[in-house]
């Protein structure tokens, strides 16, 4: 079985790259991984996985003989025709994607008549065309190009890789597109075979749509607070309409992470650069920014001035089951609370190490109850399961105040109020 699967190369061993590499190794391919970060390569060679993602370390270990790591491109070029590119494309100050890592990969390509670049990194529409032009200008016309965007979610990444809703393959109809389709065939997922620009747009539009759903339900939640409706009920009633669907209708402290904020801003910027003002996305971004700060008003409503108040943040990562702090709501919230004179305490089951360097002046606790000891109020920022099952009577005994702000609507309100605490959710009233 293993020998029938074509070998592949993966350039960039970050989130997307490592999951892609481990996933294809699991399916039986020899995978040649390349990264310029020599420390990371050394760790991976020792079998250490430098990111927290459930099941990934086990998958890397289980497929150890098929995974090869190097800081050099040569072995990858020698052993594989299909070169998956999974390098970072972080936002620049202007909101455009920074494509310098992608271009470094393109620059490093030799003249070849049997290789293909398969773009997994999220790039602006038109990037594929531009790369093909650059390759042609340098006499590297033998290179094929495929856009194959990645839709994996952190925390579920391997499962998303192995059970995708669809696989998008944008290409010029040559051997490389066929080879990528073939590579994904064992997953039995619908394949969307299209042109390169459309594939690039599918990725940006999908993320922008999901982010729009979140900002939409956040605004509905805010109106619910003014009108006495319960957004949890509203979302349930809306989501049962199959045209709407239940997912991504959870209100909270806004979306974060490495993709949504960056991709929404990149699509808005891309549209702007071509002369189109994408008004809807401007609102999606603004609603998301304001949503992170609304908690401060909730705290002030109960506590008055926050000067000298002690506030605990339960959860710091941008979502549960990850230690990823990129664009996490906790970053804005902690800084806002500190600016208002509060003392911030925090606990996260896995993100503490990453968070320590980002949250200056915040005091870290080793568990939730320790974080709650002596505080006037707490805010659930990330819906880690251990907060939903917290003993709120014990919490009440530890806290000096009584306010619990459930920033993700993940608690059972009655379990909080039954303990003698005051519950504030997002877009839902406290139980009678
Ligand atoms: C997202 C996309 O889901 C994925 O397809 C893409 O490849 C990368 O971006 P990810 O960033 O891992 O994945 O997280 P996701 O689970 O989608 O959540 C993103 C953010 O939205 C989180 O901050 C989450 O808390 C928030 N969110 C999500 C909500 O506030 N409400 C929801 O209903 C869903």
Coordinates of C-alpha atoms and ligand atoms in Angstrom, one line a residue:
X1 CA 0.0 0.0 0.0
X2 CA 2.7 2.5 1.1
X3 CA 4.7 2.1 -2.1
X4 CA 1.7 2.9 -4.3
X5 CA 1.3 6.3 -2.8
X6 CA 3.4 9.1 -4.4
X7 CA 6.0 10.8 -2.2
X8 CA 5.3 14.5 -1.5
X9 CA 7.3 17.4 -0.1
X10 CA 5.9 19.9 2.4
X11 CA 7.7 23.2 2.7
X12 CA 7.0 24.9 6.0
X13 CA 6.4 22.9 9.1
X14 CA 4.0 25.2 10.9
X15 CA 0.4 24.3 11.7
X16 CA -0.8 23.6 8.2
X17 CA 2.5 22.1 7.0
X18 CA 2.9 19.6 9.9
X19 CA -0.7 18.5 9.8
X20 CA -0.5 18.0 6.0
X21 CA 2.7 16.1 6.3
X22 CA 1.4 13.9 9.1
X23 CA -1.9 13.3 7.3
X24 CA -0.3 12.3 4.0
X25 CA 2.2 10.1 5.8
X26 CA -0.7 8.4 7.6
X27 CA -2.3 7.8 4.2
X28 CA 1.0 6.1 3.1
X29 CA 3.1 8.7 1.4
X30 CA 6.8 9.3 2.0
X31 CA 6.8 12.9 3.1
X32 CA 9.9 15.2 2.8
X33 CA 9.4 18.2 5.1
X34 CA 11.5 21.3 4.8
X35 CA 11.8 24.3 7.1
X36 CA 14.4 27.1 7.3
X37 CA 14.1 27.0 11.2
X38 CA 16.9 24.6 12.0
X39 CA 15.9 24.3 15.7
X40 CA 12.4 23.2 14.7
X41 CA 13.8 20.7 12.2
X42 CA 16.2 19.3 14.9
X43 CA 13.2 18.9 17.3
X44 CA 11.1 17.2 14.7
X45 CA 13.9 14.8 13.9
X46 CA 14.0 13.9 17.6
X47 CA 10.2 13.2 17.4
X48 CA 9.2 16.3 19.3
X49 CA 6.2 18.2 17.9
X50 CA 6.6 21.9 18.6
X51 CA 2.9 22.8 18.6
X52 CA 0.0 21.7 20.7
X53 CA -2.6 19.9 18.5
X54 CA -4.5 16.9 19.8
X55 CA -3.4 13.6 18.1
X56 CA -0.6 15.3 16.0
X57 CA 2.4 14.1 18.1
X58 CA 1.0 10.6 18.1
X59 CA 0.4 10.7 14.3
X60 CA 4.0 12.0 13.7
X61 CA 5.4 9.2 15.9
X62 CA 3.3 6.5 14.3
X63 CA 4.4 7.5 10.9
X64 CA 8.0 8.2 11.8
X65 CA 9.7 6.2 9.1
X66 CA 7.7 7.9 6.3
X67 CA 8.4 11.5 7.6
X68 CA 11.8 13.0 6.7
X69 CA 12.8 16.4 8.0
X70 CA 15.5 18.7 6.6
X71 CA 16.5 22.4 6.5
X72 CA 17.5 21.9 2.8
X73 CA 15.3 21.8 -0.2
X74 CA 17.5 19.4 -2.2
X75 CA 16.2 16.1 -0.7
X76 CA 12.6 17.2 -1.1
X77 CA 13.2 18.1 -4.8
X78 CA 15.0 14.9 -5.4
X79 CA 12.4 12.6 -3.9
X80 CA 9.1 14.3 -4.8
X81 CA 7.4 16.0 -7.7
X82 CA 4.7 17.5 -5.6
X83 CA 5.9 20.4 -3.4
X84 CA 3.2 21.5 -1.0
X85 CA 3.9 25.1 0.2
X86 CA 2.7 25.8 3.7
X87 CA 4.6 28.8 4.9
X88 CA 3.2 31.7 6.9
X89 CA 1.4 34.6 5.2
X90 CA 0.9 37.0 8.2
X91 CA -0.8 40.3 7.9
X92 CA 1.2 43.4 7.2
X93 CA 0.4 46.8 8.8
X94 CA -1.7 47.6 5.7
X95 CA -3.9 44.5 6.2
X96 CA -2.4 42.9 3.0
X97 CA -0.9 39.4 3.4
X98 CA 2.9 39.3 3.7
X99 CA 4.0 37.0 0.9
X100 CA 7.7 37.2 1.5
X101 CA 8.0 33.6 2.7
X102 CA 6.0 32.4 -0.3
X103 CA 8.3 34.3 -2.6
X104 CA 11.4 33.0 -0.9
X105 CA 10.2 29.5 -1.7
X106 CA 9.5 30.4 -5.4
X107 CA 13.0 32.1 -5.6
X108 CA 14.6 28.8 -4.4
X109 CA 13.0 26.7 -7.1
X110 CA 15.4 25.3 -9.7
X111 CA 14.7 24.9 -13.4
X112 CA 12.6 21.8 -13.6
X113 CA 10.2 20.1 -16.0
X114 CA 8.7 17.7 -13.5
X115 CA 7.9 19.6 -10.3
X116 CA 4.7 21.3 -9.2
X117 CA 4.1 23.9 -6.5
X118 CA 0.9 23.1 -4.6
X119 CA -0.1 26.2 -2.6
X120 CA -1.6 25.5 0.8
X121 CA -0.7 28.8 2.4
X122 CA -3.6 31.3 2.3
X123 CA -2.7 33.9 -0.4
X124 CA -4.5 36.8 -2.1
X125 CA -6.4 36.0 -5.3
X126 CA -4.0 36.5 -8.2
X127 CA -1.0 35.1 -6.3
X128 CA -0.9 32.0 -8.4
X129 CA -0.9 34.0 -11.6
X130 CA 1.9 36.2 -10.3
X131 CA 4.0 33.2 -9.3
X132 CA 3.5 31.5 -12.7
X133 CA 4.6 34.8 -14.3
X134 CA 7.7 35.0 -12.1
X135 CA 8.6 31.4 -12.9
X136 CA 8.2 32.0 -16.6
X137 CA 10.3 35.1 -16.5
X138 CA 13.1 33.1 -15.0
X139 CA 12.8 30.4 -17.6
X140 CA 11.2 27.9 -15.2
X141 CA 8.2 27.3 -17.4
X142 CA 8.4 23.5 -16.6
X143 CA 6.9 24.1 -13.2
X144 CA 3.2 23.4 -12.7
X145 CA 1.1 25.3 -10.2
X146 CA -1.9 24.2 -8.1
X147 CA -3.9 26.1 -5.5
X148 CA -5.1 23.6 -2.8
X149 CA -6.3 25.7 0.1
X150 CA -6.5 24.2 3.6
X151 CA -9.6 24.5 5.7
X152 CA -8.5 22.8 8.9
X153 CA -9.5 24.1 12.3
X154 CA -7.0 24.1 15.2
X155 CA -7.9 21.6 17.8
X156 CA -9.5 19.3 15.1
X157 CA -6.8 19.7 12.5
X158 CA -6.0 16.0 11.9
X159 CA -9.7 15.0 11.8
X160 CA -10.4 17.9 9.4
X161 CA -7.5 16.7 7.2
X162 CA -8.7 13.1 7.2
X163 CA -12.5 14.0 6.8
X164 CA -12.7 17.2 4.8
X165 CA -16.0 18.6 3.7
X166 CA -14.4 19.2 0.4
X167 CA -11.0 19.4 -1.3
X168 CA -10.4 22.4 -3.5
X169 CA -8.0 21.9 -6.4
X170 CA -7.4 25.0 -8.6
X171 CA -5.1 24.3 -11.6
X172 CA -4.5 24.6 -15.3
X173 CA -5.8 21.2 -16.0
X174 CA -2.3 19.6 -16.3
X175 CA -0.7 16.5 -14.6
X176 CA -0.2 18.3 -11.3
X177 CA -3.9 18.9 -10.7
X178 CA -4.6 15.3 -11.6
X179 CA -1.9 14.2 -9.2
X180 CA -3.3 16.2 -6.3
X181 CA -6.8 14.9 -6.9
X182 CA -5.4 11.4 -6.9
X183 CA -3.5 12.1 -3.7
X184 CA -6.7 13.0 -1.9
X185 CA -8.8 10.2 -3.4
X186 CA -8.6 7.9 -0.4
X187 CA -10.5 10.5 1.7
X188 CA -13.6 10.2 -0.5
X189 CA -14.4 13.9 -0.1
X190 CA -16.1 16.0 -2.8
X191 CA -13.4 17.5 -5.0
X192 CA -14.0 21.1 -6.3
X193 CA -11.7 21.2 -9.4
X194 CA -11.5 24.7 -10.7
X195 CA -9.2 27.5 -11.9
X196 CA -6.4 28.9 -9.6
X197 CA -8.0 32.3 -8.9
X198 CA -11.4 30.7 -8.0
X199 CA -9.6 28.3 -5.6
X200 CA -7.8 31.2 -3.9
X201 CA -11.1 33.1 -3.6
X202 CA -13.0 30.0 -2.2
X203 CA -10.6 30.0 0.8
X204 CA -10.9 33.7 1.6
X205 CA -14.6 33.8 1.0
X206 CA -15.3 30.8 3.2
X207 CA -13.4 32.3 6.1
X208 CA -14.9 35.7 5.6
X209 CA -18.4 34.2 5.5
X210 CA -17.9 32.2 8.8
X211 CA -16.5 35.4 10.4
X212 CA -19.5 37.3 9.2
X213 CA -21.8 34.7 10.8
X214 CA -20.0 35.2 14.1
X215 CA -20.2 39.0 14.0
X216 CA -23.8 38.8 12.9
X217 CA -24.8 36.6 15.9
X218 CA -22.7 38.8 18.2
X219 CA -24.8 41.8 17.1
X220 CA -28.0 39.9 17.6
X221 CA -26.7 39.0 21.1
X222 CA -26.1 42.7 21.8
X223 CA -29.7 43.5 20.7
X224 CA -31.0 40.6 22.8
X225 CA -29.4 42.3 25.8
X226 CA -31.4 45.5 25.1
X227 CA -34.6 43.7 24.4
X228 CA -34.8 40.8 26.8
X229 CA -34.5 38.0 24.3
X230 CA -32.1 35.1 24.9
X231 CA -29.6 34.7 22.0
X232 CA -29.0 31.0 22.8
X233 CA -32.7 30.4 22.0
X234 CA -32.6 32.7 19.0
X235 CA -29.5 31.0 17.5
X236 CA -31.1 27.6 18.1
X237 CA -34.3 28.7 16.4
X238 CA -32.4 30.3 13.5
X239 CA -30.0 27.5 13.0
X240 CA -32.6 24.8 12.6
X241 CA -33.4 26.4 9.3
X242 CA -31.1 24.3 7.1
X243 CA -30.4 27.2 4.9
X244 CA -28.8 28.9 7.9
X245 CA -27.4 26.0 9.9
X246 CA -26.4 25.8 13.6
X247 CA -22.6 26.2 13.3
X248 CA -20.8 29.5 13.8
X249 CA -23.8 31.0 15.5
X250 CA -22.2 31.1 19.0
X251 CA -21.9 34.6 20.3
X252 CA -19.1 35.5 22.6
X253 CA -16.0 37.7 22.9
X254 CA -15.4 37.7 19.2
X255 CA -13.3 35.6 16.8
X256 CA -9.5 35.3 17.0
X257 CA -6.8 33.0 15.8
X258 CA -4.4 32.9 13.0
X259 CA -7.0 32.8 10.2
X260 CA -10.2 34.7 10.6
X261 CA -8.9 38.2 11.5
X262 CA -6.1 37.9 9.0
X263 CA -8.2 36.5 6.1
X264 CA -11.1 38.9 6.6
X265 CA -8.7 41.8 6.6
X266 CA -6.8 40.4 3.6
X267 CA -10.0 40.0 1.6
X268 CA -11.2 43.5 2.5
X269 CA -7.8 44.8 1.5
X270 CA -7.7 42.8 -1.7
X271 CA -11.1 44.2 -2.7
X272 CA -9.9 47.7 -1.8
X273 CA -6.8 47.4 -3.9
X274 CA -8.9 46.5 -6.9
X275 CA -11.1 49.5 -6.3
X276 CA -14.0 47.8 -4.5
X277 CA -15.1 48.9 -1.0
X278 CA -16.2 45.7 0.8
X279 CA -18.5 47.4 3.3
X280 CA -19.8 44.3 4.9
X281 CA -16.3 43.1 5.9
X282 CA -15.5 46.5 7.3
X283 CA -18.5 46.1 9.7
X284 CA -17.5 42.4 10.5
X285 CA -14.1 43.6 11.7
X286 CA -15.4 46.6 13.7
X287 CA -18.1 44.5 15.4
X288 CA -15.4 41.9 16.3
X289 CA -13.2 44.6 17.8
X290 CA -16.0 46.1 19.9
X291 CA -17.2 42.7 21.0
X292 CA -13.9 42.1 22.9
X293 CA -14.4 45.3 24.8
X294 CA -18.1 45.0 25.8
X295 CA -17.1 42.8 28.7
X296 CA -15.5 45.9 30.3
X297 CA -18.9 47.6 30.4
X298 CA -20.5 44.5 31.9
X299 CA -17.9 44.6 34.7
X300 CA -18.3 48.3 35.3
X301 CA -22.1 47.9 35.5
X302 CA -21.7 45.6 38.5
X303 CA -18.4 46.9 40.0
X304 CA -18.4 50.6 39.1
X305 CA -14.8 51.8 38.7
X306 CA -12.3 49.1 37.9
X307 CA -9.5 50.9 39.6
X308 CA -7.9 48.5 42.1
X309 CA -10.4 45.7 41.3
X310 CA -9.1 42.2 41.0
X311 CA -10.4 40.4 37.9
X312 CA -9.6 36.8 36.9
X313 CA -9.5 35.6 33.2
X314 CA -10.4 31.9 32.8
X315 CA -8.9 30.8 29.5
X316 CA -6.5 32.8 27.4
X317 CA -6.2 30.9 24.1
X318 CA -8.3 32.1 21.1
X319 CA -10.3 28.9 21.5
X320 CA -10.2 25.7 23.6
X321 CA -7.8 22.7 22.8
X322 CA -5.0 24.9 21.6
X323 CA -2.2 27.0 23.1
X324 CA -2.5 29.5 20.2
X325 CA -2.7 33.1 21.4
X326 CA -2.8 34.8 18.0
X327 CA -5.4 37.5 18.0
X328 CA -6.9 36.0 21.2
X329 CA -9.6 38.2 22.8
X330 CA -7.8 37.8 26.1
X331 CA -5.0 40.0 24.8
X332 CA -7.2 43.0 24.2
X333 CA -9.3 42.3 27.3
X334 CA -6.4 42.1 29.7
X335 CA -4.8 45.2 28.3
X336 CA -8.1 47.1 28.5
X337 CA -8.7 46.0 32.1
X338 CA -5.2 47.0 33.1
X339 CA -5.6 50.4 31.4
X340 CA -8.7 50.9 33.6
X341 CA -6.7 50.2 36.7
X342 CA -7.7 46.6 37.4
X343 CA -5.3 43.9 38.6
X344 CA -5.6 40.9 36.2
X345 CA -5.2 37.2 37.2
X346 CA -5.3 34.5 34.7
X347 CA -5.4 30.7 34.2
X348 CA -5.3 28.6 31.0
X349 CA -4.9 24.9 30.9
X350 CA -2.3 24.9 28.1
X351 CA -1.6 28.4 26.8
X352 CA 0.2 29.8 29.9
X353 CA 3.7 29.4 28.5
X354 CA 2.8 31.2 25.3
X355 CA 0.7 33.8 27.1
X356 CA 3.4 34.7 29.7
X357 CA 5.5 36.7 27.3
X358 CA 2.4 38.5 25.8
X359 CA 0.5 39.4 29.0
X360 CA 2.8 41.7 30.9
X361 CA 1.8 42.5 34.4
X362 CA -0.8 39.6 34.6
X363 CA -0.5 37.2 37.5
X364 CA -0.7 33.5 36.4
X365 CA -2.4 30.8 38.5
X366 CA -1.9 27.0 38.3
X367 CA -5.6 26.2 38.3
X368 CA -8.9 27.9 37.9
X369 CA -9.7 28.0 41.7
X370 CA -6.4 29.5 42.5
X371 CA -7.0 32.2 39.8
X372 CA -10.4 33.0 41.5
X373 CA -9.0 33.3 45.0
X374 CA -9.7 36.8 46.3
X375 CA -11.0 38.3 43.0
X376 CA -13.9 40.7 42.6
X377 CA -15.1 39.1 39.4
X378 CA -14.1 36.6 36.8
X379 CA -14.5 36.4 33.0
X380 CA -14.6 33.1 31.1
X381 CA -12.7 34.0 28.0
X382 CA -12.1 30.5 26.5
X383 CA -14.7 27.7 26.8
X384 CA -12.3 25.0 28.1
X385 CA -14.3 22.0 29.4
X386 CA -12.8 22.3 32.8
X387 CA -14.6 25.6 33.3
X388 CA -18.0 24.3 32.4
X389 CA -17.6 21.6 35.1
X390 CA -16.1 23.9 37.7
X391 CA -17.4 23.6 41.3
X392 CA -19.0 27.1 41.5
X393 CA -19.7 26.7 45.2
X394 CA -16.0 26.2 45.8
X395 CA -15.4 29.2 43.5
X396 CA -17.8 31.3 45.5
X397 CA -16.0 30.4 48.7
X398 CA -12.7 31.5 47.1
X399 CA -13.8 34.8 45.4
X400 CA -14.2 38.0 47.4
X401 CA -16.8 39.3 44.9
X402 CA -19.7 37.5 43.2
X403 CA -19.6 38.4 39.5
X404 CA -19.1 35.7 36.9
X405 CA -19.1 37.0 33.3
X406 CA -19.5 34.0 30.9
X407 CA -17.8 35.4 27.8
X408 CA -18.6 32.3 25.8
X409 CA -22.0 31.3 27.1
X410 CA -20.5 28.0 28.0
X411 CA -21.7 27.7 31.7
X412 CA -25.0 26.5 33.0
X413 CA -26.3 29.8 34.4
X414 CA -28.2 28.1 37.2
X415 CA -25.1 26.3 38.5
X416 CA -23.5 29.7 38.9
X417 CA -26.4 31.4 40.6
X418 CA -27.2 28.4 42.8
X419 CA -23.8 28.9 44.3
X420 CA -24.7 32.5 45.3
X421 CA -22.9 34.1 42.4
X422 CA -24.1 36.7 39.9
X423 CA -24.2 35.4 36.3
X424 CA -23.7 37.6 33.2
X425 CA -23.7 35.9 29.8
X426 CA -23.6 37.3 26.3
X427 CA -27.0 38.1 25.0
X428 CA -28.9 36.2 27.6
X429 CA -30.4 37.3 30.9
X430 CA -29.5 35.7 34.2
X431 CA -31.9 33.0 35.4
X432 CA -34.8 34.1 37.6
Ligands
LIG1 C1 -10.7 28.7 11.1 C2 -11.6 28.0 10.1 O1 -12.7 27.4 10.8 C3 -10.8 27.1 9.2 O2 -11.6 26.5 8.2 C4 -9.7 27.8 8.6 O3 -8.9 26.9 7.9 C5 -8.8 28.5 9.6 O4 -9.7 29.4 10.4 P1 -9.7 28.2 13.5 O5 -9.1 29.5 13.4 O6 -8.8 27.0 13.9 O7 -10.2 27.8 12.0 O8 -10.9 28.2 14.5 P2 -12.5 28.2 14.5 O9 -12.9 27.0 15.3 O10 -13.0 28.3 13.2 O11 -12.8 29.5 15.4 C6 -12.3 30.7 15.0 C7 -12.7 31.8 16.1 O12 -14.1 32.0 16.0 C8 -12.4 31.4 17.5 O13 -11.9 32.5 18.2 C9 -13.8 31.0 18.0 O14 -13.9 31.2 19.4 C10 -14.7 31.9 17.3 N1 -16.1 31.4 17.1 C11 -16.3 30.3 16.4 C12 -17.1 32.1 17.7 O15 -17.0 33.1 18.3 N2 -18.4 31.6 17.5 C13 -18.7 30.5 16.7 O16 -19.9 30.2 16.6 C14 -17.6 29.8 16.2

